[in-house]
Coordinates of C-alpha atoms in Angstrom, one line a residue:
X1 CA -2.9 33.9 3.0
X2 CA -4.0 33.3 6.3
X3 CA -5.7 36.0 8.9
X4 CA -5.1 36.8 12.1
X5 CA -6.9 34.8 14.6
X6 CA -7.5 34.5 18.7
X7 CA -7.9 31.4 20.1
X8 CA -9.5 31.5 24.0
X9 CA -7.0 30.1 26.4
X10 CA -7.7 28.4 30.0
X11 CA -5.9 30.1 33.2
X12 CA -6.7 33.5 31.6
X13 CA -3.3 32.9 29.7
X14 CA -3.1 35.7 26.9
X15 CA -2.1 33.6 23.6
X16 CA -0.2 34.3 21.2
X17 CA 1.0 36.3 18.9
X18 CA 3.9 36.0 20.7
X19 CA 5.0 33.4 18.7
X20 CA 5.8 36.3 16.0
X21 CA 8.7 37.3 18.3
X22 CA 10.7 34.1 16.9
X23 CA 12.8 36.6 15.1
X24 CA 15.6 35.3 12.5
X25 CA 18.4 36.1 14.2
X26 CA 17.4 33.4 17.2
X27 CA 18.1 30.5 14.5
X28 CA 20.7 29.4 12.8
X29 CA 23.6 29.5 15.7
X30 CA 26.4 27.4 17.1
X31 CA 26.9 26.0 20.4
X32 CA 26.1 22.5 22.2
X33 CA 21.5 22.8 20.3
X34 CA 22.9 23.7 16.9
X35 CA 20.1 22.3 14.9
X36 CA 18.0 24.0 17.3
X37 CA 14.8 22.1 18.7
X38 CA 11.3 20.7 17.3
X39 CA 7.4 19.6 18.4
X40 CA 5.3 17.0 17.4
X41 CA 2.7 14.9 16.9
X42 CA 0.3 17.3 19.2
X43 CA -2.3 15.4 21.6
X44 CA -5.6 17.4 23.8
X45 CA -2.8 16.7 26.9
X46 CA 1.0 16.7 25.1
X47 CA 3.1 16.4 22.5
X48 CA 6.9 15.5 21.6
X49 CA 9.5 17.8 22.1
X50 CA 13.1 17.3 20.3
X51 CA 16.6 18.4 20.0
X52 CA 19.9 16.9 19.2
X53 CA 23.2 17.5 21.4
X54 CA 26.8 17.8 18.5
X55 CA 29.5 19.7 18.7
X56 CA 30.9 18.9 15.1
X57 CA 27.1 18.7 13.5
X58 CA 28.3 17.2 9.9
X59 CA 31.2 14.8 11.4
X60 CA 31.7 12.1 9.2
X61 CA 31.4 9.0 11.6
X62 CA 27.0 11.0 12.0
X63 CA 27.4 11.3 15.5
X64 CA 28.0 15.2 15.2
X65 CA 31.7 15.1 17.3
X66 CA 29.9 14.0 20.4
X67 CA 30.8 10.7 22.5
X68 CA 30.0 10.2 26.1
X69 CA 26.6 10.5 26.9
X70 CA 25.3 13.6 28.5
X71 CA 22.5 14.7 31.2
X72 CA 19.8 17.2 29.1
X73 CA 17.4 18.6 31.4
X74 CA 14.1 20.0 29.9
X75 CA 11.6 22.8 30.7
X76 CA 7.5 22.9 29.5
X77 CA 6.0 26.5 30.3
X78 CA 2.8 28.4 29.6
X79 CA 4.5 31.5 29.6
X80 CA 7.2 32.4 27.0
X81 CA 9.4 34.2 29.3
X82 CA 10.0 30.9 31.4
X83 CA 7.8 32.8 34.4
X84 CA 5.7 29.8 35.2
X85 CA 7.3 26.1 34.1
X86 CA 4.2 24.1 34.4
X87 CA 6.2 20.5 34.4
X88 CA 10.2 19.5 33.9
X89 CA 12.3 16.6 33.9
X90 CA 15.8 14.9 33.0
X91 CA 17.0 11.9 30.1
X92 CA 20.3 11.3 29.1
X93 CA 21.3 11.8 25.4
X94 CA 23.0 9.3 24.0
X95 CA 25.4 7.7 20.9
X96 CA 23.3 4.9 20.1
X97 CA 20.7 7.7 18.5
X98 CA 22.9 10.3 18.2
X99 CA 22.7 12.4 20.7
X100 CA 18.6 12.8 20.5
X101 CA 15.4 13.3 22.5
X102 CA 12.3 12.6 21.8
X103 CA 10.6 13.4 25.2
X104 CA 6.7 12.7 25.2
X105 CA 5.2 15.2 26.6
X106 CA 1.6 14.3 28.9
X107 CA -0.8 15.7 31.2
X108 CA -0.7 18.7 30.7
X109 CA -4.5 20.7 29.8
X110 CA -5.3 20.7 26.5
X111 CA -6.7 23.3 23.6
X112 CA -3.9 25.9 24.4
X113 CA 0.1 26.7 23.4
X114 CA 3.6 26.1 26.0
X115 CA 7.1 27.4 25.5
X116 CA 9.6 24.5 25.4
X117 CA 13.8 24.4 26.2
X118 CA 16.7 22.6 27.0
X119 CA 19.7 22.7 29.0
X120 CA 22.7 20.7 29.0
X121 CA 26.3 21.1 29.6
X122 CA 26.1 24.6 30.8
X123 CA 24.1 25.7 27.7
X124 CA 20.6 26.3 27.1
X125 CA 18.9 25.5 23.6
X126 CA 16.3 27.8 21.4
X127 CA 12.9 28.1 23.0
X128 CA 10.1 26.4 21.0
X129 CA 6.4 26.4 20.8
X130 CA 3.9 23.9 20.8
X131 CA 0.1 23.6 21.0
X132 CA -2.1 20.8 22.7
X133 CA -4.8 19.6 20.8
X134 CA -8.7 21.1 21.9
X135 CA -10.4 18.4 24.5
X136 CA -11.6 15.2 22.6
X137 CA -15.7 16.7 22.8
X138 CA -14.8 19.8 21.8
X139 CA -15.0 21.6 18.5
X140 CA -12.9 23.8 17.8
X141 CA -13.4 27.0 16.2
X142 CA -10.6 26.9 13.6
X143 CA -7.3 25.0 13.2
X144 CA -4.5 26.2 10.3
X145 CA -2.2 24.4 9.2
X146 CA 1.3 25.3 6.7
X147 CA 1.8 22.4 4.5
X148 CA 5.3 20.8 3.0
X149 CA 6.8 18.5 0.7
X150 CA 10.3 18.2 -1.1
X151 CA 12.9 20.2 -0.3
X152 CA 15.9 19.4 -2.2
X153 CA 18.9 21.6 -0.4
X154 CA 20.9 21.6 -3.6
X155 CA 17.6 23.0 -5.5
X156 CA 17.4 26.1 -4.0
X157 CA 17.1 28.0 -0.5
X158 CA 14.4 27.3 2.3
X159 CA 12.6 30.6 2.6
X160 CA 9.4 29.0 1.8
X161 CA 10.0 27.5 5.4
X162 CA 10.7 30.7 6.5
X163 CA 7.6 32.5 5.5
X164 CA 4.9 29.6 6.9
X165 CA 6.9 30.2 10.2
X166 CA 5.5 33.4 9.5
X167 CA 2.2 32.6 9.0
X168 CA 2.3 31.4 13.2
X169 CA 0.1 28.1 12.2
X170 CA -1.3 25.8 15.1
X171 CA 0.4 22.9 12.8
X172 CA 3.0 21.5 10.3
X173 CA 2.7 19.2 7.4
X174 CA 5.6 17.7 6.6
X175 CA 4.4 15.4 3.4
X176 CA 7.8 13.6 2.2
X177 CA 11.3 14.2 0.4
X178 CA 12.3 16.2 3.8
X179 CA 15.7 15.4 2.9
X180 CA 17.1 14.1 -1.1
X181 CA 19.3 10.7 -1.0
X182 CA 21.3 12.1 -3.7
X183 CA 22.8 14.8 -4.9
X184 CA 23.1 17.0 -8.3
X185 CA 26.2 15.3 -10.3
X186 CA 28.4 17.4 -12.4
X187 CA 26.3 17.1 -15.3
X188 CA 23.6 19.6 -13.6
X189 CA 26.6 21.7 -11.4
X190 CA 24.9 24.8 -12.9
X191 CA 21.0 24.1 -11.6
X192 CA 23.3 23.9 -7.2
X193 CA 22.5 26.9 -5.5
X194 CA 24.2 25.3 -2.9
X195 CA 25.7 22.3 -2.6
X196 CA 25.2 19.0 -0.3
X197 CA 28.6 18.6 -0.3
X198 CA 28.2 14.7 0.7
X199 CA 28.2 11.5 -0.8
X200 CA 25.0 9.8 -1.4
X201 CA 23.4 8.6 1.5
X202 CA 23.7 5.2 2.1
X203 CA 24.7 4.0 5.3
X204 CA 23.0 5.4 9.0
X205 CA 25.7 8.0 9.3
X206 CA 24.7 9.3 5.6
X207 CA 21.2 9.6 6.8
X208 CA 21.9 11.6 9.3
X209 CA 23.9 14.2 8.6
X210 CA 22.0 14.9 5.3
X211 CA 18.9 15.1 8.6
X212 CA 21.8 17.0 9.5
X213 CA 22.8 19.9 6.9
X214 CA 18.6 20.7 6.8
X215 CA 18.3 20.9 10.6
X216 CA 21.3 23.8 10.2
X217 CA 19.0 26.0 8.3
X218 CA 17.4 29.0 10.0
X219 CA 15.0 29.0 8.3
X220 CA 14.0 25.2 8.8
X221 CA 14.9 25.5 12.3
X222 CA 12.4 28.8 13.0
X223 CA 9.4 26.8 11.8
X224 CA 9.7 23.8 14.2
X225 CA 10.4 25.7 16.6
X226 CA 7.1 27.9 16.5
X227 CA 4.6 24.7 16.4
X228 CA 4.1 21.3 16.2
X229 CA 4.8 19.0 13.2
X230 CA 3.0 15.7 11.9
X231 CA 5.3 14.0 9.7
X232 CA 5.6 11.4 7.2
X233 CA 7.6 10.1 4.5
X234 CA 8.1 9.7 0.9
X235 CA 10.9 7.9 -1.4
X236 CA 13.4 10.3 -1.0
X237 CA 13.7 9.6 2.5
X238 CA 15.3 6.5 1.4
X239 CA 16.2 5.6 -2.3
X240 CA 14.1 7.7 -5.0
X241 CA 11.1 5.8 -6.2
X242 CA 11.8 2.5 -3.4
X243 CA 8.6 0.3 -3.7
X244 CA 8.3 -1.7 -0.5
X245 CA 10.7 -4.0 -0.1
X246 CA 12.4 -3.5 -3.1
X247 CA 15.3 -0.8 -3.9
X248 CA 14.6 1.0 -7.6
X249 CA 17.8 -0.8 -9.1
X250 CA 16.4 -3.9 -10.7
X251 CA 18.4 -6.7 -9.0
X252 CA 19.9 -5.7 -6.1
X253 CA 18.8 -8.0 -3.6
X254 CA 16.1 -7.7 -1.1
X255 CA 18.7 -8.5 2.3
X256 CA 21.2 -5.8 0.5
X257 CA 18.5 -3.3 0.5
X258 CA 17.0 -4.3 3.9
X259 CA 19.6 -2.6 6.2
X260 CA 20.4 0.4 3.5
X261 CA 16.1 0.7 4.6
X262 CA 16.7 0.4 8.3
X263 CA 19.8 2.7 7.9
X264 CA 17.7 5.2 6.4
X265 CA 13.8 4.9 9.3
X266 CA 16.3 5.1 11.6
X267 CA 17.5 8.6 10.9
X268 CA 14.1 9.3 10.2
X269 CA 12.9 8.7 13.9
X270 CA 15.7 10.3 15.1
X271 CA 15.6 13.3 13.2
X272 CA 11.9 14.1 13.5
X273 CA 9.6 15.2 16.2
X274 CA 7.5 11.7 16.1
X275 CA 6.6 9.3 19.4
X276 CA 9.8 6.7 20.3
X277 CA 6.6 4.3 20.3
X278 CA 6.4 4.4 17.0
X279 CA 10.4 3.3 17.0
X280 CA 9.0 0.1 15.5
X281 CA 9.3 2.0 11.5
X282 CA 5.3 2.0 11.8
X283 CA 4.5 5.7 10.9
X284 CA 1.0 5.8 10.1
X285 CA -1.2 6.8 13.0
X286 CA -4.3 9.4 13.4
X287 CA -3.8 12.5 15.4
X288 CA -7.3 14.3 16.4
X289 CA -8.1 17.9 16.7
X290 CA -11.2 17.6 19.0
X291 CA -14.0 17.8 17.2
X292 CA -13.4 19.6 13.7
X293 CA -10.5 17.3 12.3
X294 CA -9.0 14.3 12.4
X295 CA -5.9 13.3 10.2
X296 CA -4.6 9.9 9.1
X297 CA -1.5 10.0 8.2
X298 CA -0.6 7.7 5.9
X299 CA 3.1 5.5 5.2
X300 CA 2.4 4.8 1.2
X301 CA 6.0 3.8 0.8
X302 CA 7.2 1.0 3.3
X303 CA 4.3 -1.6 2.5
X304 CA 2.9 -1.4 -0.8
X305 CA 3.4 -4.2 -3.4
X306 CA 6.3 -3.7 -6.8
X307 CA 6.4 -1.3 -8.6
X308 CA 4.2 -2.8 -11.6
X309 CA 6.3 -4.2 -14.8
X310 CA 9.5 -3.5 -12.7
X311 CA 10.9 -6.9 -13.9
X312 CA 11.7 -4.2 -17.3
X313 CA 15.1 -2.5 -18.3
X314 CA 13.4 0.5 -16.1
X315 CA 13.8 -2.1 -13.1
X316 CA 11.9 -1.4 -10.0
X317 CA 11.5 2.7 -11.1
X318 CA 8.7 4.4 -11.7
X319 CA 7.6 4.0 -16.0
X320 CA 5.1 5.5 -18.0
X321 CA 3.0 2.2 -19.2
X322 CA -0.3 2.2 -21.0
X323 CA -2.8 -1.0 -19.9
X324 CA -1.7 -3.1 -23.0
X325 CA 2.3 -2.9 -22.1
X326 CA 1.5 -3.3 -18.5
X327 CA -1.9 -5.4 -16.6
X328 CA 0.5 -6.2 -13.9
X329 CA -0.6 -2.4 -13.0
X330 CA -4.5 -3.6 -12.4
X331 CA -4.0 -6.4 -10.6
X332 CA -5.9 -6.6 -7.7
X333 CA -3.7 -7.9 -5.4
X334 CA -2.1 -4.9 -5.3
X335 CA -2.0 -2.9 -2.8
X336 CA -1.0 0.7 -2.0
X337 CA -0.7 0.9 1.7
X338 CA -0.2 -2.6 2.9
X339 CA -3.8 -4.5 3.6
X340 CA -3.2 -4.0 7.5
X341 CA -2.5 -0.3 7.3
X342 CA -5.7 0.1 4.5
X343 CA -8.0 -1.9 7.2
X344 CA -7.0 0.2 9.8
X345 CA -7.2 3.3 7.5
X346 CA -11.0 1.9 6.5
X347 CA -11.8 1.2 10.3
X348 CA -10.9 4.7 11.5
X349 CA -13.0 6.3 8.9
X350 CA -16.2 4.7 9.7
X351 CA -14.7 5.2 13.8
X352 CA -14.7 8.9 12.8
X353 CA -17.4 11.5 14.3
X354 CA -14.8 14.8 13.4
X355 CA -16.5 17.0 11.1
X356 CA -13.1 17.4 8.7
X357 CA -11.8 13.9 8.3
X358 CA -8.0 14.9 6.0
X359 CA -5.7 12.6 5.2
X360 CA -2.7 13.5 5.0
X361 CA 0.0 11.8 2.4
X362 CA 2.4 11.5 0.3
X363 CA 1.3 10.5 -3.4
X364 CA -1.1 12.0 -5.5
X365 CA -3.9 10.6 -5.2
X366 CA -6.1 11.2 -8.3
X367 CA -6.2 9.3 -11.6
X368 CA -3.2 11.2 -13.9
X369 CA -4.6 9.5 -17.6
X370 CA -1.6 10.9 -20.2
X371 CA -3.3 11.4 -23.2
X372 CA -4.0 14.3 -24.9
X373 CA -7.5 12.9 -26.0
X374 CA -9.7 10.2 -25.9
X375 CA -9.0 8.8 -29.3
X376 CA -5.6 8.6 -27.8
X377 CA -4.1 5.6 -25.9
X378 CA -4.4 5.9 -21.8
X379 CA -0.6 6.1 -20.0
X380 CA 0.3 6.2 -16.6
X381 CA 2.9 7.4 -14.6
X382 CA 3.5 4.3 -12.4
X383 CA 5.1 5.4 -8.6
X384 CA 1.6 7.4 -8.0
X385 CA -1.8 5.4 -6.6
X386 CA -2.2 5.2 -10.7
X387 CA 0.2 2.4 -10.3
X388 CA -2.1 0.4 -7.8
X389 CA -5.7 1.3 -9.2
X390 CA -7.4 -1.9 -7.4
X391 CA -5.3 0.0 -4.4
X392 CA -7.4 3.4 -4.7
X393 CA -10.4 1.7 -6.1
X394 CA -10.6 -0.3 -2.9
X395 CA -10.4 3.5 -0.8
X396 CA -12.8 5.3 -3.5
X397 CA -15.4 2.5 -2.5
X398 CA -14.7 2.2 1.2
X399 CA -14.9 6.1 1.2
X400 CA -18.5 5.9 -0.8
X401 CA -19.3 2.9 1.7
X402 CA -18.4 4.5 4.6
X403 CA -19.6 8.0 4.1
X404 CA -17.1 10.2 6.7
X405 CA -18.0 13.7 7.4
X406 CA -16.1 15.5 4.0
X407 CA -12.8 13.9 3.4
X408 CA -10.7 16.0 2.1
X409 CA -7.0 14.4 0.6
X410 CA -3.6 16.1 1.1
X411 CA -0.9 15.2 -1.1
X412 CA 2.9 16.6 -2.1
X413 CA 5.4 14.8 -4.3
X414 CA 4.8 16.0 -7.8
X415 CA 6.2 19.5 -7.2
X416 CA 3.4 21.3 -8.4
X417 CA -0.1 22.7 -7.3
X418 CA -3.4 20.3 -8.3
X419 CA -7.5 20.3 -6.8
X420 CA -8.9 17.6 -8.1
X421 CA -12.4 15.6 -7.6
X422 CA -11.8 12.3 -6.3
X423 CA -14.2 10.4 -8.3
X424 CA -16.3 6.9 -6.8
X425 CA -14.9 5.7 -10.5
X426 CA -11.5 7.2 -11.5
X427 CA -12.2 6.2 -14.7
X428 CA -15.7 7.5 -15.3
X429 CA -15.7 11.6 -15.1
X430 CA -19.2 11.6 -14.3
X431 CA -18.9 9.1 -11.5
X432 CA -19.8 11.0 -8.0
X433 CA -17.6 13.4 -5.8
X434 CA -16.1 11.4 -3.0
X435 CA -13.6 13.7 -2.0
X436 CA -11.7 16.8 -2.5
X437 CA -7.7 16.4 -2.8
X438 CA -5.2 18.9 -2.3
X439 CA -1.4 18.7 -3.6
X440 CA 1.2 21.3 -2.7
X441 CA 4.8 22.4 -4.8
X442 CA 7.7 21.3 -3.7
X443 CA 9.5 23.9 -1.2
X444 CA 13.1 23.7 -3.8
X445 CA 12.5 20.4 -5.9
X446 CA 11.9 21.5 -10.1
X447 CA 8.6 20.7 -11.9
X448 CA 7.6 18.9 -13.9
X449 CA 6.7 20.2 -17.6
X450 CA 3.8 22.7 -17.3
X451 CA 3.4 22.7 -20.9
X452 CA 3.5 19.0 -21.1
X453 CA 1.1 18.5 -18.6
X454 CA -0.8 21.2 -19.3
X455 CA -1.3 19.8 -22.9
X456 CA -3.2 16.4 -21.0
X457 CA -5.5 18.1 -18.8
X458 CA -8.2 18.3 -21.2
X459 CA -8.4 14.7 -21.5
X460 CA -8.5 14.7 -17.2
X461 CA -11.6 16.9 -16.4
X462 CA -11.5 15.9 -12.8
X463 CA -8.6 18.4 -12.0
X464 CA -9.8 21.4 -11.6
X465 CA -6.5 23.4 -11.6
X466 CA -3.1 22.6 -11.9
X467 CA 0.2 24.5 -12.3
X468 CA 4.4 23.4 -11.1
X469 CA 5.8 26.8 -12.7
X470 CA 5.7 28.4 -8.7
X471 CA 7.7 26.8 -5.8
X472 CA 6.6 27.1 -2.0
X473 CA 3.5 25.4 -0.2
X474 CA 0.2 25.0 0.9
X475 CA -1.9 27.2 3.8
X476 CA -5.0 26.0 4.6
X477 CA -7.7 27.8 7.7
X478 CA -10.1 25.3 8.7
X479 CA -12.9 25.9 10.7
X480 CA -16.5 24.2 11.0
X481 CA -17.7 25.7 8.3
X482 CA -15.4 25.7 5.4
X483 CA -11.7 24.7 4.3
X484 CA -10.5 27.4 2.6
X485 CA -7.0 26.7 0.9
X486 CA -3.7 29.0 -0.2
X487 CA -1.0 28.4 -2.5
X488 CA 1.4 29.9 -1.6
X489 CA 4.2 31.3 -3.9
X490 CA 7.4 32.1 -3.3
X491 CA 9.7 34.6 -6.3
X492 CA 12.8 33.6 -6.4
X493 CA 14.2 29.6 -4.8
X494 CA 17.6 30.7 -5.6
X495 CA 17.7 33.7 -3.5
X496 CA 17.5 33.5 0.7
X497 CA 14.8 37.1 1.0
X498 CA 11.9 36.2 -0.8
X499 CA 8.1 37.8 -2.0
X500 CA 5.4 35.9 -0.4
X501 CA 2.2 35.8 -2.8
X502 CA -1.2 33.8 -3.0
X503 CA -1.5 31.4 -6.3
X504 CA -4.7 30.8 -6.4
X505 CA -7.0 30.0 -3.4
X506 CA -10.4 27.6 -3.4
X507 CA -13.2 27.1 -0.1
X508 CA -14.3 23.2 0.4
X509 CA -18.2 23.6 2.3
X510 CA -19.2 21.8 5.7
X511 CA -21.1 19.1 3.4
X512 CA -20.2 20.0 -0.4
X513 CA -17.7 17.5 -1.9
X514 CA -15.4 19.6 -4.7
X515 CA -13.3 22.8 -4.7
X516 CA -14.7 25.6 -5.6
X517 CA -12.1 28.3 -6.4
X518 CA -12.2 31.7 -4.5

């Protein structure tokens, strides 16, 4: 569990366990602000603040029952009671972006909390809290982050988000599958805790309403209101197992899939507190937290090569293959991040002077050999980095040559917890450890077979820990000396009110690659 701490504040202002006053009753209400507020992409002098106006949140056309443009007033305050407003302005919420607002704030002092709100049509939004990051040359004493992925609405309630809010993080990372584009069918009706009651999202209206339904959840609203977010996508923000410009459905024309992709990406940029300067659909970016940490938020879907061996009966989906059945997997021209993003990452890692260099990305990076013994033929799941081993080799080679300080990889997607040593050579257990990977379980989505994967773990000695039986999130406490990672789990995803416990904790020490259980 996170331990409470205090942040030094400028100008004599007292910090903020005040964030804990964001009670559950303040969220999930109706009115012109039914989705609450959010902030994200913090910098040393600002952040993005977000809201969306709606009168009918789930209107079939995805426009929330709104048509005319609406003037909106926004305010930033140095205190939760708004006794000292330090910045304010006017904006217009308009139909082309479903009456969402992403206001990019700059010019604020660094390293402290602020509170924000919106006013429109005579109504006031809930209050949100955000934080500027420390000055670029400052070594902060502590950073607390919470990491989430994979929240299928039908699989359960979002109580894990509520517990994340209770932890009062400085930053929340969403690593993909924030929504799911599909609904469980009649054959799985017994697995539905609360139905989407929406057709599969393939259009802009469909994707907008998926985000709208999620954002009506009071626990998710409260989490967004207590801390800024850094978000990337995985596949379900568009389509399960898609890869680059290719649909998972064999035979789908690239041009047809491009229209669906554009709709999904627009809905993401509208719904998430990211900078509208990224509206050209470039999601990868870096965020600096003083000299303590540099975050590299990566896009592992948009630019990558087609799924390996995707001309077979499985179409464009991920599949389990061997080297003999899928030589395409080993092609060195294949890329996971796209070559432009690869070069950007290597250049930025070489320039970084941060104590911790954290890669926030959507999929499991460390290799997983699906074989029960060394005598068994190695098999690989192709939708992760295992489907792109040459690209992973280029990244690990870059880490070995550049030697950035304390690289740590964070991932999601697999609905399970993993602690993994990232090796210089994923095929050689004796090769040096270059980085530690922590993968978080899902908020609600069902995990893979625990016993089935545990059976192959003896043949994967670089994987230090695995558990797919629990739902929850990761909580990281980062100091100049250590990263302490806690695997936080809830007791029953099918209940609105849940108990929280810590499944396992790990520490990575400055200058020592590899995690140690604590």
